[in-house]
Short mmCIF file of C-alpha atoms in Angstrom, two decimals:
data_model
loop_
_atom_site.label_atom_id
_atom_site.label_comp_id
_atom_site.label_asym_id
_atom_site.label_seq_id
_atom_site.Cartn_x
_atom_site.Cartn_y
_atom_site.Cartn_z
CA MET A 513 30.90 -4.20 4.82
CA LEU A 514 28.12 -6.46 3.56
CA THR A 515 26.71 -5.97 0.07
CA ALA A 516 22.96 -5.50 -0.36
CA ASP A 517 22.67 -9.06 -1.62
CA GLU A 518 24.60 -10.43 1.37
CA LYS A 519 22.45 -8.43 3.77
CA ARG A 520 19.32 -9.81 2.14
CA ARG A 521 20.64 -13.32 2.44
CA THR A 522 21.49 -12.91 6.11
CA CYS A 523 18.07 -11.42 6.87
CA ALA A 524 15.95 -14.03 5.12
CA PRO A 525 16.68 -17.65 4.31
CA GLU A 526 17.02 -18.27 0.59
CA THR A 527 14.02 -20.04 -0.90
CA GLU A 528 14.34 -22.88 -3.35
CA PHE A 529 13.12 -20.58 -6.10
CA GLU A 530 15.72 -17.93 -5.29
CA ALA A 531 18.43 -20.58 -5.22
CA VAL A 532 17.36 -21.83 -8.64
CA CYS A 533 17.31 -18.29 -10.05
CA ARG A 534 20.80 -17.71 -8.69
CA GLN A 535 22.17 -21.04 -9.87
CA PHE A 536 20.63 -21.03 -13.34
CA GLY A 537 20.21 -17.29 -13.89
CA ASP A 538 22.79 -16.97 -16.65
CA SER A 539 21.72 -20.18 -18.37
CA LEU A 540 18.10 -19.04 -18.35
CA PHE A 541 19.13 -15.69 -19.74
CA ARG A 542 21.00 -17.36 -22.61
CA LEU A 543 18.08 -19.68 -23.19
CA ALA A 544 15.73 -16.69 -23.41
CA CYS A 545 18.17 -15.04 -25.84
CA SER A 546 18.01 -18.13 -28.04
CA TYR A 547 14.23 -17.81 -28.32
CA GLU A 548 13.85 -14.05 -28.52
CA SER A 549 16.03 -11.30 -29.95
CA ALA A 550 14.03 -8.21 -28.97
CA PRO A 551 15.32 -7.11 -25.54
CA ASP A 552 11.94 -6.16 -24.09
CA LEU A 553 10.27 -9.36 -25.28
CA ARG A 554 13.27 -11.36 -24.14
CA ASP A 555 12.93 -9.85 -20.66
CA ASP A 556 9.24 -10.75 -20.72
CA LEU A 557 10.12 -14.29 -21.70
CA LEU A 558 12.70 -14.50 -18.94
CA GLN A 559 10.08 -13.29 -16.49
CA GLU A 560 7.63 -15.89 -17.79
CA ILE A 561 10.23 -18.62 -17.41
CA ARG A 562 10.84 -17.57 -13.83
CA LEU A 563 7.15 -17.49 -13.04
CA ALA A 564 6.72 -20.91 -14.63
CA LEU A 565 9.58 -22.20 -12.49
CA TRP A 566 8.12 -20.61 -9.40
CA LYS A 567 4.86 -22.38 -10.02
CA ALA A 568 6.45 -25.65 -11.03
CA LEU A 569 9.07 -25.97 -8.30
CA PRO A 570 6.70 -27.08 -5.52
CA GLY A 571 5.79 -30.01 -7.76
CA PHE A 572 9.41 -31.08 -8.29
CA ARG A 573 9.71 -34.58 -6.83
CA GLY A 574 13.35 -35.26 -7.67
CA GLU A 575 12.47 -37.76 -10.39
CA CYS A 576 15.15 -36.13 -12.53
CA SER A 577 17.98 -33.73 -11.73
CA LEU A 578 17.04 -30.18 -10.82
CA ARG A 579 18.91 -28.95 -13.89
CA THR A 580 16.88 -31.23 -16.17
CA PHE A 581 13.69 -30.02 -14.53
CA VAL A 582 14.65 -26.35 -14.88
CA TYR A 583 15.64 -26.71 -18.53
CA ARG A 584 12.48 -28.64 -19.32
CA VAL A 585 10.26 -25.96 -17.82
CA ALA A 586 12.28 -23.18 -19.45
CA HIS A 587 12.26 -24.75 -22.91
CA ASN A 588 8.54 -25.42 -22.70
CA ARG A 589 8.02 -21.78 -21.86
CA GLY A 590 10.32 -20.74 -24.69
CA LEU A 591 8.33 -22.85 -27.13
CA SER A 592 5.07 -21.29 -25.94
CA HIS A 593 6.64 -17.88 -26.47
CA VAL A 594 7.67 -18.69 -30.06
CA TRP A 595 4.24 -20.16 -30.73
CA ARG A 596 2.49 -17.07 -29.41
CA ARG A 597 4.76 -14.81 -31.39
CA ARG A 598 4.05 -16.69 -34.57
CA GLN A 599 0.30 -16.56 -33.92
CA HIS A 600 0.60 -12.84 -33.30
CA ALA A 601 2.77 -12.35 -36.39
CA ARG A 602 0.03 -13.90 -38.51
CA PHE A 603 -2.24 -11.04 -37.61
CA THR A 604 0.23 -8.17 -37.38
CA ASP A 605 2.46 -9.35 -40.23
CA ASP A 606 5.10 -6.85 -39.21
CA LEU A 607 7.19 -8.66 -36.65
CA PRO A 608 10.81 -9.26 -37.50
CA ASP A 609 12.00 -12.80 -37.91
CA VAL A 610 13.10 -14.51 -34.70
CA GLY A 611 16.65 -14.06 -35.98
CA ASP A 612 16.70 -10.28 -35.80
CA PRO A 613 19.64 -9.00 -37.85
CA GLN A 614 19.95 -5.81 -35.80
CA PRO A 615 22.49 -5.68 -32.97
CA THR A 616 20.65 -6.57 -29.77
CA ALA A 617 20.91 -5.18 -26.26
CA GLU A 618 22.75 -8.17 -24.93
CA SER A 619 25.42 -7.93 -27.63
CA ALA A 620 25.78 -4.21 -27.08
CA ALA A 621 26.01 -4.68 -23.32
CA ILE A 622 28.51 -7.44 -23.56
CA GLY A 623 30.26 -5.86 -26.49
CA ARG A 624 31.29 -9.01 -28.26
CA ASP A 625 30.67 -9.34 -31.95
CA ARG A 626 31.37 -13.02 -31.83
CA LEU A 627 28.64 -13.58 -29.28
CA ALA A 628 26.22 -11.42 -31.27
CA SER A 629 26.92 -13.41 -34.44
CA LEU A 630 26.58 -16.70 -32.58
CA MET A 631 23.31 -15.61 -30.97
CA ARG A 632 21.87 -14.53 -34.31
CA ALA A 633 22.97 -17.76 -35.95
CA ILE A 634 21.49 -19.85 -33.14
CA ARG A 635 18.19 -17.98 -33.35
CA ARG A 636 17.99 -18.77 -37.06
CA LEU A 637 18.24 -22.51 -36.40
CA PRO A 638 15.08 -24.61 -36.44
CA ILE A 639 13.84 -24.98 -32.88
CA PRO A 640 14.71 -28.69 -32.40
CA TYR A 641 18.30 -27.97 -33.40
CA ARG A 642 18.39 -24.75 -31.44
CA GLN A 643 17.35 -26.51 -28.23
CA VAL A 644 20.00 -29.18 -28.60
CA ILE A 645 22.84 -26.81 -29.43
CA THR A 646 22.05 -24.36 -26.63
CA MET A 647 21.99 -27.13 -24.05
CA THR A 648 25.18 -28.60 -25.48
CA LEU A 649 26.85 -25.22 -25.20
CA ASP A 650 25.63 -25.08 -21.61
CA GLU A 651 27.51 -28.35 -21.12
CA LEU A 652 24.55 -30.63 -20.57
CA PRO A 653 25.41 -34.24 -21.44
CA GLN A 654 23.45 -35.85 -24.25
CA SER A 655 21.63 -38.12 -21.83
CA GLU A 656 20.32 -35.09 -19.94
CA ILE A 657 19.34 -33.25 -23.12
CA ALA A 658 17.42 -36.38 -24.13
CA ASN A 659 15.71 -36.28 -20.76
CA VAL A 660 14.79 -32.61 -21.06
CA LEU A 661 13.36 -32.99 -24.55
CA GLY A 662 11.88 -36.45 -24.10
CA ILE A 663 13.77 -37.92 -27.07
CA SER A 664 16.39 -40.63 -27.42
CA GLU A 665 20.10 -39.98 -27.09
CA ASN A 666 20.57 -41.04 -30.71
CA ASN A 667 18.09 -38.43 -31.75
CA VAL A 668 19.98 -35.84 -29.73
CA ALA A 669 23.21 -36.81 -31.49
CA VAL A 670 21.59 -36.52 -34.91
CA ARG A 671 20.08 -33.14 -34.12
CA LEU A 672 23.37 -31.92 -32.71
CA ASN A 673 25.26 -32.87 -35.85
CA ARG A 674 22.75 -31.08 -38.04
CA ALA A 675 22.71 -28.08 -35.72
CA ARG A 676 26.48 -27.83 -35.83
CA LYS A 677 26.52 -28.07 -39.61
CA LEU A 678 23.90 -25.33 -39.97
CA LEU A 679 25.62 -23.18 -37.37
CA ARG A 680 28.97 -23.57 -39.07
CA GLU A 681 27.44 -22.51 -42.38
CA ALA A 682 25.66 -19.57 -40.79
CA LEU A 683 28.87 -18.39 -39.18
CA GLY A 684 30.67 -18.56 -42.50
CA GLY A 685 32.65 -21.73 -41.83
CA LYS A 686 32.88 -24.76 -44.07
CA MET B 1280 39.02 -26.80 -37.39
CA ALA B 1281 38.65 -29.79 -35.12
CA ALA B 1282 35.09 -30.50 -34.07
CA ASP B 1283 35.66 -30.17 -30.33
CA SER B 1284 37.67 -26.98 -30.57
CA GLU B 1285 34.87 -25.56 -32.71
CA LEU B 1286 32.36 -26.42 -30.03
CA ASP B 1287 34.65 -25.02 -27.34
CA LEU B 1288 34.99 -21.76 -29.29
CA TRP B 1289 31.22 -21.43 -29.56
CA ARG B 1290 30.85 -22.40 -25.94
CA SER B 1291 33.27 -19.74 -24.76
CA ALA B 1292 31.30 -17.11 -26.72
CA TRP B 1293 27.97 -18.53 -25.58
CA THR B 1294 28.78 -18.62 -21.87
CA ALA B 1295 30.06 -15.03 -22.05
CA ALA B 1296 26.42 -14.00 -22.20
CA VAL B 1297 25.33 -13.46 -18.65
CA ALA B 1298 22.14 -12.03 -17.31
CA VAL B 1299 22.54 -8.28 -17.58
CA GLU B 1300 19.06 -7.69 -16.29
CA SER B 1301 17.33 -9.76 -13.71
CA PRO B 1302 13.86 -8.37 -13.14
CA ALA B 1303 12.55 -10.07 -10.02
CA PRO B 1304 9.04 -11.46 -10.24
CA PHE B 1305 6.42 -10.28 -7.78
CA ASP B 1306 8.01 -11.19 -4.47
CA VAL B 1307 4.99 -12.56 -2.66
CA ARG B 1308 7.04 -13.50 0.39
CA ALA B 1309 8.27 -9.95 0.98
CA ALA B 1310 4.84 -8.54 0.14
CA GLY B 1311 3.25 -11.04 2.54
CA LEU B 1312 5.55 -10.03 5.38
CA ARG B 1313 4.88 -6.32 4.77
CA GLN B 1314 1.13 -6.99 4.65
CA GLU B 1315 1.31 -9.05 7.84
CA ARG B 1316 3.21 -6.33 9.72
CA ARG B 1317 0.76 -3.64 8.60
CA LEU B 1318 -2.31 -5.70 9.43
CA ARG B 1319 -1.00 -6.79 12.83
CA ILE B 1320 -0.34 -3.19 13.82
CA ARG B 1321 -3.84 -2.24 12.68
CA TYR B 1322 -5.31 -5.23 14.51
CA LEU B 1323 -3.60 -4.33 17.79
CA LEU B 1324 -4.67 -0.68 17.44
CA ASN B 1325 -8.26 -1.81 16.84
CA LEU B 1326 -8.15 -3.95 19.98
CA ALA B 1327 -6.72 -1.02 21.95
CA VAL B 1328 -9.55 1.22 20.71
CA ALA B 1329 -12.06 -1.51 21.60
CA ALA B 1330 -10.60 -1.71 25.12
CA ALA B 1331 -10.80 2.07 25.47
CA LEU B 1332 -14.41 2.05 24.23
CA ALA B 1333 -15.28 -0.68 26.71
CA ALA B 1334 -13.69 1.29 29.55
CA LEU B 1335 -15.30 4.62 28.63
CA PRO B 1336 -18.83 3.71 29.89
CA LEU B 1337 -17.34 2.59 33.21
CA TRP B 1338 -15.79 6.02 33.61
CA VAL B 1339 -19.08 7.73 32.64
CA LEU B 1340 -21.16 5.48 34.88
CA ARG B 1341 -19.03 5.88 37.97
CA ASP B 1342 -21.12 8.87 39.18
CA ASN B 1343 -24.03 8.79 36.71
CA TRP B 1344 -26.43 5.88 37.06
CA ARG B 1345 -29.31 7.40 35.10
CA VAL B 1346 -31.23 4.93 32.91
CA GLU B 1347 -30.18 6.79 29.80
CA ALA B 1348 -26.48 6.47 30.67
CA VAL B 1349 -26.86 2.78 31.42
CA VAL B 1350 -28.62 2.21 28.07
CA TRP B 1351 -25.88 4.15 26.29
CA ALA B 1352 -23.22 2.07 28.09
CA ALA B 1353 -25.02 -1.12 27.10
CA VAL B 1354 -25.15 -0.01 23.46
CA VAL B 1355 -21.45 0.83 23.48
CA TRP B 1356 -20.53 -2.48 25.09
CA ILE B 1357 -22.71 -4.55 22.77
CA THR B 1358 -21.51 -2.85 19.59
CA THR B 1359 -17.89 -3.02 20.77
CA LEU B 1360 -18.32 -6.70 21.58
CA ILE B 1361 -19.77 -7.37 18.11
CA ALA B 1362 -16.97 -5.45 16.40
CA THR B 1363 -14.27 -7.14 18.47
CA ALA B 1364 -15.71 -10.59 17.90
CA PHE B 1365 -15.73 -9.91 14.17
CA GLU B 1366 -12.19 -8.54 14.34
CA ILE B 1367 -10.86 -11.65 16.09
CA TRP B 1368 -12.72 -14.02 13.76
CA ASN B 1369 -11.85 -12.12 10.59
CA TRP B 1370 -8.16 -11.80 11.33
CA ARG B 1371 -7.50 -15.31 12.56
CA THR B 1372 -5.15 -15.77 9.57
CA LEU B 1373 -2.90 -13.10 11.05
CA TRP B 1374 -1.67 -15.50 13.68
CA ARG B 1375 -1.29 -18.50 11.42
CA THR B 1376 2.19 -20.01 11.67
CA ALA B 1377 4.67 -18.70 9.15
CA ALA B 1378 4.29 -20.20 5.71
CA HIS B 1379 7.28 -22.00 4.25
CA SER B 1380 6.62 -22.30 0.56
CA VAL B 1381 5.87 -19.51 -1.89
CA THR B 1382 2.51 -21.10 -2.64
CA GLU B 1383 1.59 -20.99 1.05
CA TYR B 1384 2.63 -17.35 1.20
CA ALA B 1385 0.47 -16.57 -1.80
CA GLY B 1386 -2.47 -18.41 -0.21
CA VAL B 1387 -2.17 -16.54 3.08
CA TYR B 1388 -1.65 -13.25 1.24
CA GLU B 1389 -4.81 -13.84 -0.79
CA ALA B 1390 -6.78 -14.86 2.32
CA ARG B 1391 -5.75 -11.63 4.05
CA CYS B 1392 -6.84 -9.58 1.04
CA HIS B 1393 -10.26 -11.22 1.31
CA ALA B 1394 -10.26 -10.56 5.06
CA THR B 1395 -9.60 -6.87 4.40
CA LEU B 1396 -12.50 -6.74 1.96
CA ARG B 1397 -14.73 -8.46 4.55
CA ALA B 1398 -13.58 -5.98 7.17
CA VAL B 1399 -14.46 -3.09 4.86
CA ARG B 1400 -17.95 -4.49 4.23
CA PHE B 1401 -18.41 -5.03 7.96
CA GLY B 1402 -17.10 -1.50 8.56
CA TYR B 1403 -19.71 0.03 6.26
CA ALA B 1404 -22.50 -1.96 7.95
CA PHE B 1405 -21.19 -1.09 11.41
CA LEU B 1406 -20.92 2.59 10.49
CA ALA B 1407 -24.50 2.54 9.24
CA LEU B 1408 -25.60 0.92 12.52
CA GLN B 1409 -23.71 3.52 14.57
CA LEU B 1410 -25.30 6.35 12.59
CA ALA B 1411 -28.73 4.74 12.91
CA ILE B 1412 -28.27 4.76 16.68
CA SER B 1413 -26.41 8.05 17.18
CA LEU B 1414 -28.38 10.43 14.99
CA PRO B 1415 -31.85 9.63 16.39
CA TRP B 1416 -30.37 9.66 19.89
CA LEU B 1417 -28.85 13.11 19.43
CA THR B 1418 -32.05 14.36 17.80
CA LEU B 1419 -34.11 12.97 20.67
CA ASP B 1420 -31.86 14.81 23.13
CA LEU B 1421 -32.37 18.01 21.15
CA VAL B 1422 -36.15 17.57 21.03
CA ARG B 1423 -36.31 16.83 24.76
CA GLY B 1424 -34.29 19.96 25.41
CA GLU B 1425 -31.38 18.08 26.94
CA MET B 1426 -29.05 19.49 24.32
CA THR B 1427 -28.75 22.99 22.91
CA ALA B 1428 -28.98 23.55 19.17
CA ALA B 1429 -25.35 24.66 19.08
CA ARG B 1430 -24.19 21.46 20.81
CA TYR B 1431 -26.41 19.39 18.53
CA ILE B 1432 -24.90 20.99 15.42
CA ALA B 1433 -21.40 20.51 16.83
CA ALA B 1434 -22.17 16.85 17.58
CA VAL B 1435 -23.55 16.28 14.08
CA ILE B 1436 -20.47 17.94 12.57
CA VAL B 1437 -18.19 15.71 14.66
CA LEU B 1438 -20.23 12.67 13.65
CA GLY B 1439 -20.13 13.71 9.99
CA THR B 1440 -16.38 14.25 10.12
CA PHE B 1441 -15.76 10.84 11.67
CA THR B 1442 -18.11 9.26 9.11
CA ALA B 1443 -16.23 10.91 6.25
CA ILE B 1444 -12.87 9.77 7.68
CA PHE B 1445 -14.11 6.20 8.05
CA ILE B 1446 -15.58 6.15 4.55
CA LEU B 1447 -12.30 7.45 3.15
CA TRP B 1448 -10.37 4.85 5.11
CA PHE B 1449 -12.68 2.07 3.92
CA ARG B 1450 -12.30 3.20 0.31
CA VAL B 1451 -8.51 3.31 0.55
CA SER B 1452 -8.40 -0.09 2.28
CA ARG B 1453 -10.72 -1.60 -0.31
CA ARG B 1454 -8.77 -0.20 -3.24
CA ARG B 1455 -5.51 -1.44 -1.75
CA ALA B 1456 -6.90 -4.90 -1.02
CA LEU B 1457 -8.30 -5.17 -4.56
CA ALA B 1458 -4.95 -4.13 -6.03
CA GLU B 1459 -3.13 -6.69 -3.87
CA LEU B 1460 -5.66 -9.33 -4.78
CA ALA B 1461 -5.28 -8.61 -8.50
CA GLN B 1462 -1.51 -8.81 -8.11
CA VAL B 1463 -1.57 -12.17 -6.34
CA LYS B 1464 -4.24 -13.57 -8.67
CA ASP B 1465 -2.21 -12.52 -11.68
CA PHE B 1466 0.75 -14.24 -10.05
CA LEU B 1467 -1.17 -17.44 -9.42
CA LEU B 1468 -2.76 -17.66 -12.87
CA PRO B 1469 -2.73 -21.25 -14.05
CA GLU B 1470 -0.47 -22.23 -16.90
CA GLU B 1471 -1.78 -21.35 -20.32
#
């Protein structure tokens, strides 16, 4: 018996966009979690990232790896999201900090305190460090992170060291 | 704790987070295929109606060659020809080869929304033309005594009913096309 997803795949050829969503879905979700703690806003951000990818993919010329391209688009969208949220917070003055201390939907769904703590700690990191650590945890090599962010590999290494130090402190380590 | 094992520990926690929700963005490809199927069915039905309308005068004329019947047949043929020509021109995008990229789908989808709006505008104008021809014609028949008052009233009621149905259909089509257009435009909004 075919699953609904298998039936869909047999009926229609998978587009490049669908393949990207399937391949990088979890990474994009984690990336969205690193930029936004509120579940509804995080889903919005994830949607925005997907739309940005959908629009950007036809322009992908293979000048870098697909993964680099996807992360670049996603991080740019994440930055725009944080920027917009900060602009909005200036006027509303009632938004929680990006590092929301309340348990979030993803932690409740997954049910892992360790993940929840890690997510919160990552969200409290300054953005340049946050970007480097999340991509490192997603197993991107430093050269590729440098490519995504448009910085040197040395700079990536420096940011990673600082990010790790801050993360260790936030998680109660030495 | 060794540096790498620390990173591995974080990584194992980090990669445990998987997408629990995956809201799909507006699927323009699926929407485009649904739109295409609906419009093609409507297009073929319209052509079938046009063929029936073109054949009707032949059936009427087969044993009635009065001038009035010939004029009526000519009016039916001319208006049907105009409507069919518009139909074929307006819906040429229906037979465009299948798009391959999402952008192409969105473009075709948008073009068909505009075609629907054009068809609605044409429909209103065509309806007005039909009424401008039919009502005076029926009234002339009544005045000349070729039609009883009862038949005249019945004919006007039938005409009014058809007019109301067409107006309703045009409104629904227009609203739907505008909603689809807003959806695809929202989807295609340039980057902020």
